[in-house]
Short mmCIF file of C-alpha atoms and ligand atoms in Angstrom, two decimals:
data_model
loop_
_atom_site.label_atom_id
_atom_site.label_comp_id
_atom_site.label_asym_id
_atom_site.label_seq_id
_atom_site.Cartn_x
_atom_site.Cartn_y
_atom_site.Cartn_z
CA UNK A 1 67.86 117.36 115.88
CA UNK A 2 65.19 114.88 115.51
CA UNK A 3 65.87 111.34 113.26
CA UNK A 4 64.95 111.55 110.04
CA UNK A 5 65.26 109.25 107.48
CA UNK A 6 65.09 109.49 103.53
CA UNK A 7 63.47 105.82 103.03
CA UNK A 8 62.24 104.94 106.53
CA UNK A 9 60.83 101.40 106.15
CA UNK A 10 64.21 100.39 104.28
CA UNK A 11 66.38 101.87 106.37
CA UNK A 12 64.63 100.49 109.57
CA UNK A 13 63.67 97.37 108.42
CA UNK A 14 63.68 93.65 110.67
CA UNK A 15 67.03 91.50 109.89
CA UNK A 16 64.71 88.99 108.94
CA UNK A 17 62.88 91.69 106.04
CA UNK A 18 66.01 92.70 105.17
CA UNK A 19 67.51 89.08 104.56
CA UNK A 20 64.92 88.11 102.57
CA UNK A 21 65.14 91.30 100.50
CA UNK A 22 69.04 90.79 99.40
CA UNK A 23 68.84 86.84 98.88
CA UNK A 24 65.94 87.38 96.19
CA UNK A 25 68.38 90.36 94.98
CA UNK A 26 71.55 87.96 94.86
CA UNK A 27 69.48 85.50 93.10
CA UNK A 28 68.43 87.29 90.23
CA UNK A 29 71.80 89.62 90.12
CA UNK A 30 73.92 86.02 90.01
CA UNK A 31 71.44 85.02 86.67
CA UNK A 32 71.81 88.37 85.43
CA UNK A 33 75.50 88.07 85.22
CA UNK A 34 75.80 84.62 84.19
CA UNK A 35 72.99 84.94 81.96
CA UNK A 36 74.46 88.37 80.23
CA UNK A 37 79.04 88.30 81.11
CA UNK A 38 81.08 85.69 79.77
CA UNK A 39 83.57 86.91 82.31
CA UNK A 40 81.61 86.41 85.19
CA UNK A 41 80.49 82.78 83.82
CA UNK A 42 84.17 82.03 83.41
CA UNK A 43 84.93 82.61 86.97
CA UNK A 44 81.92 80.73 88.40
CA UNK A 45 82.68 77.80 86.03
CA UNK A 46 85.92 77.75 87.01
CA UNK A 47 84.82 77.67 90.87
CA UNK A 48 82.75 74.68 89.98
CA UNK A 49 79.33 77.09 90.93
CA UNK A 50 76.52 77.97 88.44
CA UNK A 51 73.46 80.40 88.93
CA UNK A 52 71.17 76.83 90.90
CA UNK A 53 73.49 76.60 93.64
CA UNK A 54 72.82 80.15 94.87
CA UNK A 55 69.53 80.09 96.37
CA UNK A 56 70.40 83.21 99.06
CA UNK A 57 72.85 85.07 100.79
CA UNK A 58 73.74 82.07 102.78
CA UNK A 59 75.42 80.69 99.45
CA UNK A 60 77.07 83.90 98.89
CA UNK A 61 80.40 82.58 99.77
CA UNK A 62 80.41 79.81 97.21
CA UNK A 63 80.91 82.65 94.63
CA UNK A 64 83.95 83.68 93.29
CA UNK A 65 85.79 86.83 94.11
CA UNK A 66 86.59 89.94 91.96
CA UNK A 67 89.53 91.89 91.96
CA UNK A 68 90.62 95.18 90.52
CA UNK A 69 92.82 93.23 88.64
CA UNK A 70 89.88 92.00 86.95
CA UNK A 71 88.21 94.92 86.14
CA UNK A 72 91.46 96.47 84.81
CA UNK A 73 91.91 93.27 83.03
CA UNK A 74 88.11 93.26 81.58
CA UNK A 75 88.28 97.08 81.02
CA UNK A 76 86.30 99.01 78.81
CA UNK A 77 83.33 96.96 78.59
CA UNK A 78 84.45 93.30 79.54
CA UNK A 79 81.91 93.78 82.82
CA UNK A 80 79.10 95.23 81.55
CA UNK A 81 76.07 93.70 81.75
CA UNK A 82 73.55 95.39 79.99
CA UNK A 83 73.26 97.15 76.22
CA UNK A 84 75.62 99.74 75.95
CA UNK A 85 72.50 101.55 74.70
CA UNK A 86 70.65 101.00 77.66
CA UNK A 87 73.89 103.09 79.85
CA UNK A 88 73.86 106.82 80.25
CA UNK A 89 77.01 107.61 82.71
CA UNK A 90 80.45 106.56 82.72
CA UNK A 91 82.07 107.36 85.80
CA UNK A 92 85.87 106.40 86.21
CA UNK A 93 88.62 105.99 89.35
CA UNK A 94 91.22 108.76 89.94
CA UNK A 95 93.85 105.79 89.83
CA UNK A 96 97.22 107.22 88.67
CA UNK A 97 98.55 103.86 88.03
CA UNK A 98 97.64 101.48 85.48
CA UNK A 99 93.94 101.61 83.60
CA UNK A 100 91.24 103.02 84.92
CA UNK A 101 88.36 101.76 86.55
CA UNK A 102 85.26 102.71 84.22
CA UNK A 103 81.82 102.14 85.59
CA UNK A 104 78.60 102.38 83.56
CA UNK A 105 75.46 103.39 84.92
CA UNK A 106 71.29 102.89 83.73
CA UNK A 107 69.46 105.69 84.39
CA UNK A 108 68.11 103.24 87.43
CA UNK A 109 72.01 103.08 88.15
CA UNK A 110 71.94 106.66 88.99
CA UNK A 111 68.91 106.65 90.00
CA UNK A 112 69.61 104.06 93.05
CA UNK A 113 73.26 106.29 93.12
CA UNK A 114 71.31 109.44 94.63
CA UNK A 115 68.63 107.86 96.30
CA UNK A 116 71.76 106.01 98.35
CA UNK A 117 72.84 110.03 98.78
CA UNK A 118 70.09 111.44 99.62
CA UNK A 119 69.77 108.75 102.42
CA UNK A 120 73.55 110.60 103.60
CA UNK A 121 72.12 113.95 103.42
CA UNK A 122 68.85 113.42 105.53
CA UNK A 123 70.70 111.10 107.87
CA UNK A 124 72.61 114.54 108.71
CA UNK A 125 69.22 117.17 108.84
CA UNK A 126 69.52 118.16 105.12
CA UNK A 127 66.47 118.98 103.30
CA UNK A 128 64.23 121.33 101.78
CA UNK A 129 65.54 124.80 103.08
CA UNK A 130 69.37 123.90 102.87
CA UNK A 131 71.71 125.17 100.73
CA UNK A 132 73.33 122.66 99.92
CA UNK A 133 77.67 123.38 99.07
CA UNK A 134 79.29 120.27 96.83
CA UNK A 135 83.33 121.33 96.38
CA UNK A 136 83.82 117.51 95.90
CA UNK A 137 85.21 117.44 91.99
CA UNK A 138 82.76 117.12 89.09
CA UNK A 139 83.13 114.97 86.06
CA UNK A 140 84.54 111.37 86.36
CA UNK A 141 85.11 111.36 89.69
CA UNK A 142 81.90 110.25 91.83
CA UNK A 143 82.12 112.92 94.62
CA UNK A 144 80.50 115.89 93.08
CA UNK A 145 77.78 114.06 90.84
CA UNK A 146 76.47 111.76 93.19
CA UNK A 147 76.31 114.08 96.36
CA UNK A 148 74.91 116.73 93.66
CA UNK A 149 72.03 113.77 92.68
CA UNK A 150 71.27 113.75 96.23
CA UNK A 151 71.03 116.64 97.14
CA UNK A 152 68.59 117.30 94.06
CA UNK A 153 66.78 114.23 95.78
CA UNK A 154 66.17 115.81 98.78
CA UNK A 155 65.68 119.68 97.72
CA UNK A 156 68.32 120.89 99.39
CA UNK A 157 69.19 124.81 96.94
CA UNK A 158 72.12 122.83 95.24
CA UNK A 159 75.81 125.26 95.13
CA UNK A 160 77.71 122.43 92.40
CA UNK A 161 81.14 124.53 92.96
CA UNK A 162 83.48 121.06 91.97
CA UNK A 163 86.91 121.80 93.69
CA UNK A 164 89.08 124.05 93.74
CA UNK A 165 89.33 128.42 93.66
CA UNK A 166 89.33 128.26 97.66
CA UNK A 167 88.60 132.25 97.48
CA UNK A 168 85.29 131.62 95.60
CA UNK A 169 84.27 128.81 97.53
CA UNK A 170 84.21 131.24 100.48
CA UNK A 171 82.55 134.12 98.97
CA UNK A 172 79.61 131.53 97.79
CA UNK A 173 79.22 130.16 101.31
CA UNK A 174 79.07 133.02 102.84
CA UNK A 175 77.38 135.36 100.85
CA UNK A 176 75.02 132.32 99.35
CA UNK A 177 74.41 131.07 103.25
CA UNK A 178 75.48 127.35 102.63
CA UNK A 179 74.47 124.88 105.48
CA UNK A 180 75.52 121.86 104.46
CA UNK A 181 79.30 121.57 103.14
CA UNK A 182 80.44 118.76 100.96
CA UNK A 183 84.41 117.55 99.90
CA UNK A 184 87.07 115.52 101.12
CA UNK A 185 87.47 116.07 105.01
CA UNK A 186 91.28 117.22 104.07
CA UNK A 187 89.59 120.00 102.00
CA UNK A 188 86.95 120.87 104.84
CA UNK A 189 90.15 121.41 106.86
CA UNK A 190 91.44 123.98 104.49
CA UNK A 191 88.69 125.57 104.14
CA UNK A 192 88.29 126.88 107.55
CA UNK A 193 91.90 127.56 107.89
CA UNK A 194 91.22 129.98 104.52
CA UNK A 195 88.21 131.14 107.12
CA UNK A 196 90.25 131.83 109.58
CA UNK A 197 92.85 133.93 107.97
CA UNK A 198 89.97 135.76 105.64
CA UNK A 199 89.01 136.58 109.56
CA UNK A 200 85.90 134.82 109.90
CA UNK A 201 85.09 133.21 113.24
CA UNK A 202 83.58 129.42 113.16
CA UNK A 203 80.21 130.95 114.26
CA UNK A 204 80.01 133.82 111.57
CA UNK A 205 79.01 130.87 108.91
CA UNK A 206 75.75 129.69 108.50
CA UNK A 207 76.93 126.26 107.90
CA UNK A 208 75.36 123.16 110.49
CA UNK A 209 76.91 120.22 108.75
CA UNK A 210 79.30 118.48 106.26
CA UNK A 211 79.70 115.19 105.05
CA UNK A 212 83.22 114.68 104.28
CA UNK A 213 84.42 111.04 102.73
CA UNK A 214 86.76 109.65 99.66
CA UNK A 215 89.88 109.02 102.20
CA UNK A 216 90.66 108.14 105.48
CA UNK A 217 90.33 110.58 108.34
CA UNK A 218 90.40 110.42 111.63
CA UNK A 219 88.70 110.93 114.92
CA UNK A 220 90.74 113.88 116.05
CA UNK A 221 90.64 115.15 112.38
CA UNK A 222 87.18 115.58 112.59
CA UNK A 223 86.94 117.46 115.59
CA UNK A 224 89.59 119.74 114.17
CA UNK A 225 86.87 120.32 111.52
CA UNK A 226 84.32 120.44 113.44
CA UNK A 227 85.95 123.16 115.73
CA UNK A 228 86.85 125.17 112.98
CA UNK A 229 83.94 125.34 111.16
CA UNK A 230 81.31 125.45 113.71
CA UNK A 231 79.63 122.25 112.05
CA UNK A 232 79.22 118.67 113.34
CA UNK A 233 81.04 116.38 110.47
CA UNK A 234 80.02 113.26 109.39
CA UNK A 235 81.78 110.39 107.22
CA UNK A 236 80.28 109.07 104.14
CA UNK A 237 82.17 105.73 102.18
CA UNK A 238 82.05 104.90 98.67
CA UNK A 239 83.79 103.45 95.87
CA UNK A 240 83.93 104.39 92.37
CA UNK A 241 83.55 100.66 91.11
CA UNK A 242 80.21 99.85 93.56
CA UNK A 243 78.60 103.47 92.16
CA UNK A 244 80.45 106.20 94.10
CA UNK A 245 79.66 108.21 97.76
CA UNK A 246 76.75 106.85 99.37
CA UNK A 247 77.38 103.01 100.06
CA UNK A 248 77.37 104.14 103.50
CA UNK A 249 77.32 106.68 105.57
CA UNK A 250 77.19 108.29 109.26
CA UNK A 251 74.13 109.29 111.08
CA UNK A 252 73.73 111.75 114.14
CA UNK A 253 75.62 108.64 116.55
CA UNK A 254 78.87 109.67 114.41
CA UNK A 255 79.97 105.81 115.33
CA UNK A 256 80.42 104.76 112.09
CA UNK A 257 78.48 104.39 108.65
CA UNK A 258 75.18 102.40 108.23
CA UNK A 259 75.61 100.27 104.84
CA UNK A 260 72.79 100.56 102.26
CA UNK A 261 72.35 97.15 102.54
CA UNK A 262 69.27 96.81 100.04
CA UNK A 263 71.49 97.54 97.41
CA UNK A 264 74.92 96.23 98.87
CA UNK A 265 75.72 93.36 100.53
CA UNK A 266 78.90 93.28 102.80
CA UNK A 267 81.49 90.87 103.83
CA UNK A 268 84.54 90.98 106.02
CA UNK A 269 87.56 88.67 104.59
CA UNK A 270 90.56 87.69 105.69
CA UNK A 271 92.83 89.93 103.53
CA UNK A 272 95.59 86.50 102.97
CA UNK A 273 93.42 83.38 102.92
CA UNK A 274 90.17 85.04 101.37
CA UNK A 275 88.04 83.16 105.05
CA UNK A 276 84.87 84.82 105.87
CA UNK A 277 85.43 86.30 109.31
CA UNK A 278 82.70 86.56 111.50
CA UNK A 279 80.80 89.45 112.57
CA UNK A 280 82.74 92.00 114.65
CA UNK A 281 86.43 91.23 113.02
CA UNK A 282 88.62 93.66 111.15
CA UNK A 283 89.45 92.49 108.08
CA UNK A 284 89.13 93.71 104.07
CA UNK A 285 85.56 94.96 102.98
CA UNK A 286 84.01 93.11 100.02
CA UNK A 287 80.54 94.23 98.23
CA UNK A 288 78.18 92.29 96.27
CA UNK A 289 75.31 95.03 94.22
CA UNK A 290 72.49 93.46 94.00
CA UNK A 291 70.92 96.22 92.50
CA UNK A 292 73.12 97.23 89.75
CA UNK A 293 72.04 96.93 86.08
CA UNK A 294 74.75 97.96 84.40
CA UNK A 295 77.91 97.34 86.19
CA UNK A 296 76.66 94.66 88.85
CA UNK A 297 80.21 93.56 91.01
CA UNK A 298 79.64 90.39 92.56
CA UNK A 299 82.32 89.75 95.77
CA UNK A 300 84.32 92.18 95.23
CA UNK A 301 87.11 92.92 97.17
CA UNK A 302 87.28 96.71 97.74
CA UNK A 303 90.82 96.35 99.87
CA UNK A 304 89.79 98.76 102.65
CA UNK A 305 90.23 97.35 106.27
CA UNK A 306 87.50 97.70 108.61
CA UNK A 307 84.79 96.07 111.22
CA UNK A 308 81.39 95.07 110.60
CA UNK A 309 78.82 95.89 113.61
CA UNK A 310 75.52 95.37 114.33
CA UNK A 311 75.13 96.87 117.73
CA UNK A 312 71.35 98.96 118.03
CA UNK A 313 71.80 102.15 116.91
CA UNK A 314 70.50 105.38 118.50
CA UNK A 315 69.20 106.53 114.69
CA UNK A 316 66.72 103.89 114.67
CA UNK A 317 68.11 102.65 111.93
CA UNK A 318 68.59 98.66 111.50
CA UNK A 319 71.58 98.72 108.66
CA UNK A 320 74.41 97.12 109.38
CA UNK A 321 77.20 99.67 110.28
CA UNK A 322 81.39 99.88 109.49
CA UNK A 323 83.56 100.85 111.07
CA UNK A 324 85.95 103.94 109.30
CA UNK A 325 88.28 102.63 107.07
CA UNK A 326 91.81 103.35 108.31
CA UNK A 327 93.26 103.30 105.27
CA UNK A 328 93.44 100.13 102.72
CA UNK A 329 95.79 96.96 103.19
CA UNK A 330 97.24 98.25 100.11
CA UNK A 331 98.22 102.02 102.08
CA UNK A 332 99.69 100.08 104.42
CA UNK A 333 103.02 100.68 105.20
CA UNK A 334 105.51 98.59 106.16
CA UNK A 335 108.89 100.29 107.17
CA UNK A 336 111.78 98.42 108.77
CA UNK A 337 109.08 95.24 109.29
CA UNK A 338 106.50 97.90 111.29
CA UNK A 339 103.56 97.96 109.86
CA UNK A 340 102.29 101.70 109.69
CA UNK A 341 99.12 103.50 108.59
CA UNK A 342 99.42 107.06 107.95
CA UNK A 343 96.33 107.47 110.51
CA UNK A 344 98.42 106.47 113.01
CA UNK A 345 100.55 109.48 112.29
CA UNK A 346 97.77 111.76 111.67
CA UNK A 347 96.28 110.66 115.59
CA UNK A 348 99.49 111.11 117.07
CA UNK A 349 100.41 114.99 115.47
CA UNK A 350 96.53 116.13 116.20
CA UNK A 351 96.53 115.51 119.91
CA UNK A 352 99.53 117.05 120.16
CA UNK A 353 98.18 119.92 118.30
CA UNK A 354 99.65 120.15 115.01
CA UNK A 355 97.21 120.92 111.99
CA UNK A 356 96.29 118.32 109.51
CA UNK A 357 98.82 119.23 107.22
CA UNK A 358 101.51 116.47 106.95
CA UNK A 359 103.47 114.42 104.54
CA UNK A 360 104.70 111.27 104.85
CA UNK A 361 108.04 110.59 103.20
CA UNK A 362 109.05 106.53 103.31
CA UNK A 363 112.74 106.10 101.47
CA UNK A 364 115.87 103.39 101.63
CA UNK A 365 119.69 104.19 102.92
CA UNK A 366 122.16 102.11 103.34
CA UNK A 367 119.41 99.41 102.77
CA UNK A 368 117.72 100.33 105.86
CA UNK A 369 114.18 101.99 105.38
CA UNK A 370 114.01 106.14 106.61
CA UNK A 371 110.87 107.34 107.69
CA UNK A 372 110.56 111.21 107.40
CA UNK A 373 107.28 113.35 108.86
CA UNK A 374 106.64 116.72 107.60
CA UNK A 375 104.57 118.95 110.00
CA UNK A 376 103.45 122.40 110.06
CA UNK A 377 103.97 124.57 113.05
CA UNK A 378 100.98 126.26 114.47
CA UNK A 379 100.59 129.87 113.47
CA UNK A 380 100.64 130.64 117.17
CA UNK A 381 104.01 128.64 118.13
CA UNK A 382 105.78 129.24 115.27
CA UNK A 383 109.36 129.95 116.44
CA UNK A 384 112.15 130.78 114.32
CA UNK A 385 114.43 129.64 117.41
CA UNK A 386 116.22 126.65 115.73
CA UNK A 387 116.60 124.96 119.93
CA UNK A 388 112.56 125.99 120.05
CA UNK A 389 111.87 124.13 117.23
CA UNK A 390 114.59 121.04 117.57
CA UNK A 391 112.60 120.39 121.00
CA UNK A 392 109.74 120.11 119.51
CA UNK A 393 110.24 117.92 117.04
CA UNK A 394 111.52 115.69 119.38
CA UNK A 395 108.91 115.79 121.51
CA UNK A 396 106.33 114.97 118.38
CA UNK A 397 108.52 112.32 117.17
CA UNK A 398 108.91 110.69 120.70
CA UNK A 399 104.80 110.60 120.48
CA UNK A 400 104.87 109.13 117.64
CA UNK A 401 107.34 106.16 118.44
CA UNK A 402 104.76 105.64 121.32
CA UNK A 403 102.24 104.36 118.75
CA UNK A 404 103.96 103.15 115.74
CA UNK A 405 106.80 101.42 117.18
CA UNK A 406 109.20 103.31 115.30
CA UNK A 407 110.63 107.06 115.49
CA UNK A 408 110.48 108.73 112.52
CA UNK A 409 112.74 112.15 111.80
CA UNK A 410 110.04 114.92 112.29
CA UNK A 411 110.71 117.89 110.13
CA UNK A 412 108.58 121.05 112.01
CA UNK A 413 108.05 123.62 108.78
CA UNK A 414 106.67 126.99 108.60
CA UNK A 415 102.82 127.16 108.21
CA UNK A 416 101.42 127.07 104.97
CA UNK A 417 104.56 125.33 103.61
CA UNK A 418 102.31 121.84 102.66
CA UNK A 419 100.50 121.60 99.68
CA UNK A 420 96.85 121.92 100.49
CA UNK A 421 94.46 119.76 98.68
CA UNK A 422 91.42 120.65 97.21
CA UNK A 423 90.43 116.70 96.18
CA UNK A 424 92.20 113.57 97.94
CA UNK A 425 94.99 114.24 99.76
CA UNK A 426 98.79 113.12 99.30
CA UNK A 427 99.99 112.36 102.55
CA UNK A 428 102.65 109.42 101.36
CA UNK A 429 105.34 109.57 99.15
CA UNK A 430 106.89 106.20 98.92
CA UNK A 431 110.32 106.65 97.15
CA UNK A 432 111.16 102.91 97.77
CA UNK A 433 108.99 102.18 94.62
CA UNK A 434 110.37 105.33 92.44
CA UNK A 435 114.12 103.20 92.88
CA UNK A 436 112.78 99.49 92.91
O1 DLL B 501 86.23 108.20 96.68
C1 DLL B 501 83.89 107.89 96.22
C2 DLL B 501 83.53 108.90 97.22
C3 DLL B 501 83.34 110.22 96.86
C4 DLL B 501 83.32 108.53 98.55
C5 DLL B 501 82.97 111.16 97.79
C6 DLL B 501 82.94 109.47 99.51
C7 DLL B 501 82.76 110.80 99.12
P1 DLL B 501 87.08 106.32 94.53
O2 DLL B 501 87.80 107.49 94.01
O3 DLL B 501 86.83 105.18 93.62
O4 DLL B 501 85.66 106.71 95.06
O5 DLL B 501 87.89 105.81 95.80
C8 DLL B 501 87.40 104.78 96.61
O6 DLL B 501 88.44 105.75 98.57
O7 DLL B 501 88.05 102.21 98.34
C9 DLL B 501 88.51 103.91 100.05
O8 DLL B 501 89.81 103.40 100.05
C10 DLL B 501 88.56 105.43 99.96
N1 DLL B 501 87.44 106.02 100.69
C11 DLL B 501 86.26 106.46 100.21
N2 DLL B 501 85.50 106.98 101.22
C12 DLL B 501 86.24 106.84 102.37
C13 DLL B 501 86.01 107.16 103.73
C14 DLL B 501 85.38 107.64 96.04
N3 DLL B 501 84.92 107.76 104.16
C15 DLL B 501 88.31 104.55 97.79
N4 DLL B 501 86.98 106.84 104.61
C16 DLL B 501 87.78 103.52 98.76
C17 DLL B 501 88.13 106.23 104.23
C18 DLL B 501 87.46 106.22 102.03
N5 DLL B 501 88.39 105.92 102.95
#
């Protein structure tokens, strides 16, 4: 497939271009939020820093950061920086806990929203031609309306099926000849299980790619996909509170996601002291829009953990590029002292060739942290012998002490016995909080 691009002399531009481009961005955005938040004036005054002092993005680190805390604490409109009149979206987090996250969009919000997707879906070969299958949700979630703008953008024949009804889903993409397949890559996995056992092989769809984000997956997950779908998979990153999918995203390398870095500028922190870290060092992701009318988020700290790189890219393309997030400091586990990401688990049970169907269950005995791993046997090995199974799980739970440091207790259950997901996944429960 040849490189194609949706905005060629953006996405290609010099360093030097592009630097120019976001400090007379950060300039204006700073004003515009002093000029039009109290909030935002509050926490610069309070850092000593006022609108004069930035004169580029090498001054970005004099600003002050934002938190979710803050936008829980500002929330409904305590961020918004523009006429309610002059909004026309509200998009909101899928947070369970405590208030939502509600962003607020000008039509040039959504506007720059789908242009950012569109930029996804060409990276990948989507275009004119393409039907193009969105089963991330609709309505307040940003999934299904942003890769839906996109794919509008690029005139891809647009399938908006949201999530969910697995059976139609199927019937649409095949009788409806979908080519490019959109949801969470925990959903693209069930999806060509339900293939599978509807008897499909990977090559009877017409599907050629997906472009699966919202939550961590990994390396082996993807060629699980990939395998069972017949597709190449690609990653796409977003965050409700920075506009939704689309802040970056994978080419045809598949080494990680170039940042739209005309609208967002990126940082890595240290996660404890809040230091700038220098290119190339894992630490937590923070995002300045310098685009954003309505909802403009100046440093904020997103809480995912990744690695900034800006190694030449076989796409052509000159923006920066991160690494997959392996899940945020705050998914972090720590059990016993270990610290443990539930991609480390997922890694471990997919080479040894276990689906991606898992749940993590963290509790307390006796004081002493348990760490219980729920796995589904493979149609094809699935034993009923209890000695069969017993050896098994051992073995997987040996593999797993290899990386994490820790055994957990593997439970091996009978396929299909795992929730599937049709949005996010729930891969931890964490009954340590339930009882604190
Ligand atoms: O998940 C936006 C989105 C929709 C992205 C569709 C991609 C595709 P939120 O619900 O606000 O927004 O959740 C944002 O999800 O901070 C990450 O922790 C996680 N996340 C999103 N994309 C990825 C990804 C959407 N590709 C939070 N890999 C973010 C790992 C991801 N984590």
């Amino acid at each position: 497939m040849e490189n194609q691009y949706y905005q060629k002399a953006i996405e290609t531009m010099s360093r030097e271009d592009m630097e120019s481009l976001q400090s007379e961005r950060l300039v204006k955005q700073v004003k515009h939020v002093w000029d039009n938040v109290p909030y935002y004036r509050h926490l610069m005054e309070e850092k000593g820093v006022s609108p004069e002092d930035i004169k580029g993005i090498e001054d970005l680190h004099k600003l002050p950061f934002l938190t979710k805390d803050d936008l829980r604490d500002q929330y409904p409109y305590g961020l918004l920086a523009t006429d309610l009149d002059n909004c026309v979206r509200i998009q909101s987090t899928s947070g369970t806990t405590g208030r939502r996250v509600v962003a607020f969009y000008t039509q040039k919000d959504v506007d720059l929203w789908e242009e950012c997707c569109a930029r996804a879906l060409t990276a990948v070969g989507a275009g004119k031609g393409d039907v193009c299958h969105v089963s991330y949700g609709y309505g307040l979630f940003t999934g299904g309306p942003g890769l839906n703008g996109g794919s509008h953008k690029v005139g891809c024949l647009t399938l908006p099926m949201s999530s969910g009804n697995t059976e139609r889903q199927l019937q649409f993409m095949m009788d409806l000849g979908s080519t490019i397949l959109c949801c969470t890559p925990s959903y693209a996995a069930y999806l060509g299980e339900s293939l599978k056992e509807a008897g499909y092989k990977p090559e009877d769809n017409t599907l050629k790619a997906g472009i699966f984000g919202a939550e961590p997956w990994t390396e082996e997950m993807r060629r699980d996909i990939e395998k069972s779908l017949g597709i190449k998979a690609y990653d796409i990153y977003g965050l409700t509170e920075t506009s939704g999918p689309g802040v970056s995203f994978e080419c045809q390398a598949q080494s990680g996601m170039h940042i739209n870095e005309d609208h967002f500028i990126a940082e890595i922190i240290d996660p404890d002291t809040g230091e700038v870290l220098p290119l190339g060092s894992k630490g937590e992701l923070v995002f300045t829009s310098i685009t954003k009318e309505a909802f403009p988020l100046i440093r904020y700290r997103t809480r995912d953990i990744t690695v900034l790189s800006r190694e030449k890219c076989s796409c052509g393309r000159t923006l920066v590029k991160m690494r997959k997030p392996m899940g945020r400091s705050d998914d972090m586990l720590i059990i016993r002292g270990v610290n443990v990401f539930p991609s480390q688990i997922e890694t471990v049970l997919l080479k040894e060739g276990y689906a991606p169907h898992y749940q993590i269950v963290v509790d307390r005995e006796n004081n002493s942290d348990t760490l219980d791993v729920y796995v589904e046997m493979n149609p094809e090995s699935f034993s009923d012998v209890v000695k069969d199974i017993e050896e098994d799980a051992t073995k997987l739970a040996s593999a797993m002490k290899t990386m994490l440091g820790i055994k957990p207790k593997v439970h091996l259950v009978a396929p299909k016995t795992i929730e599937r997901s049709e949005g996010k996944a729930v891969r931890v429960i964490d009954k340590r909080k339930l009882h604190d």
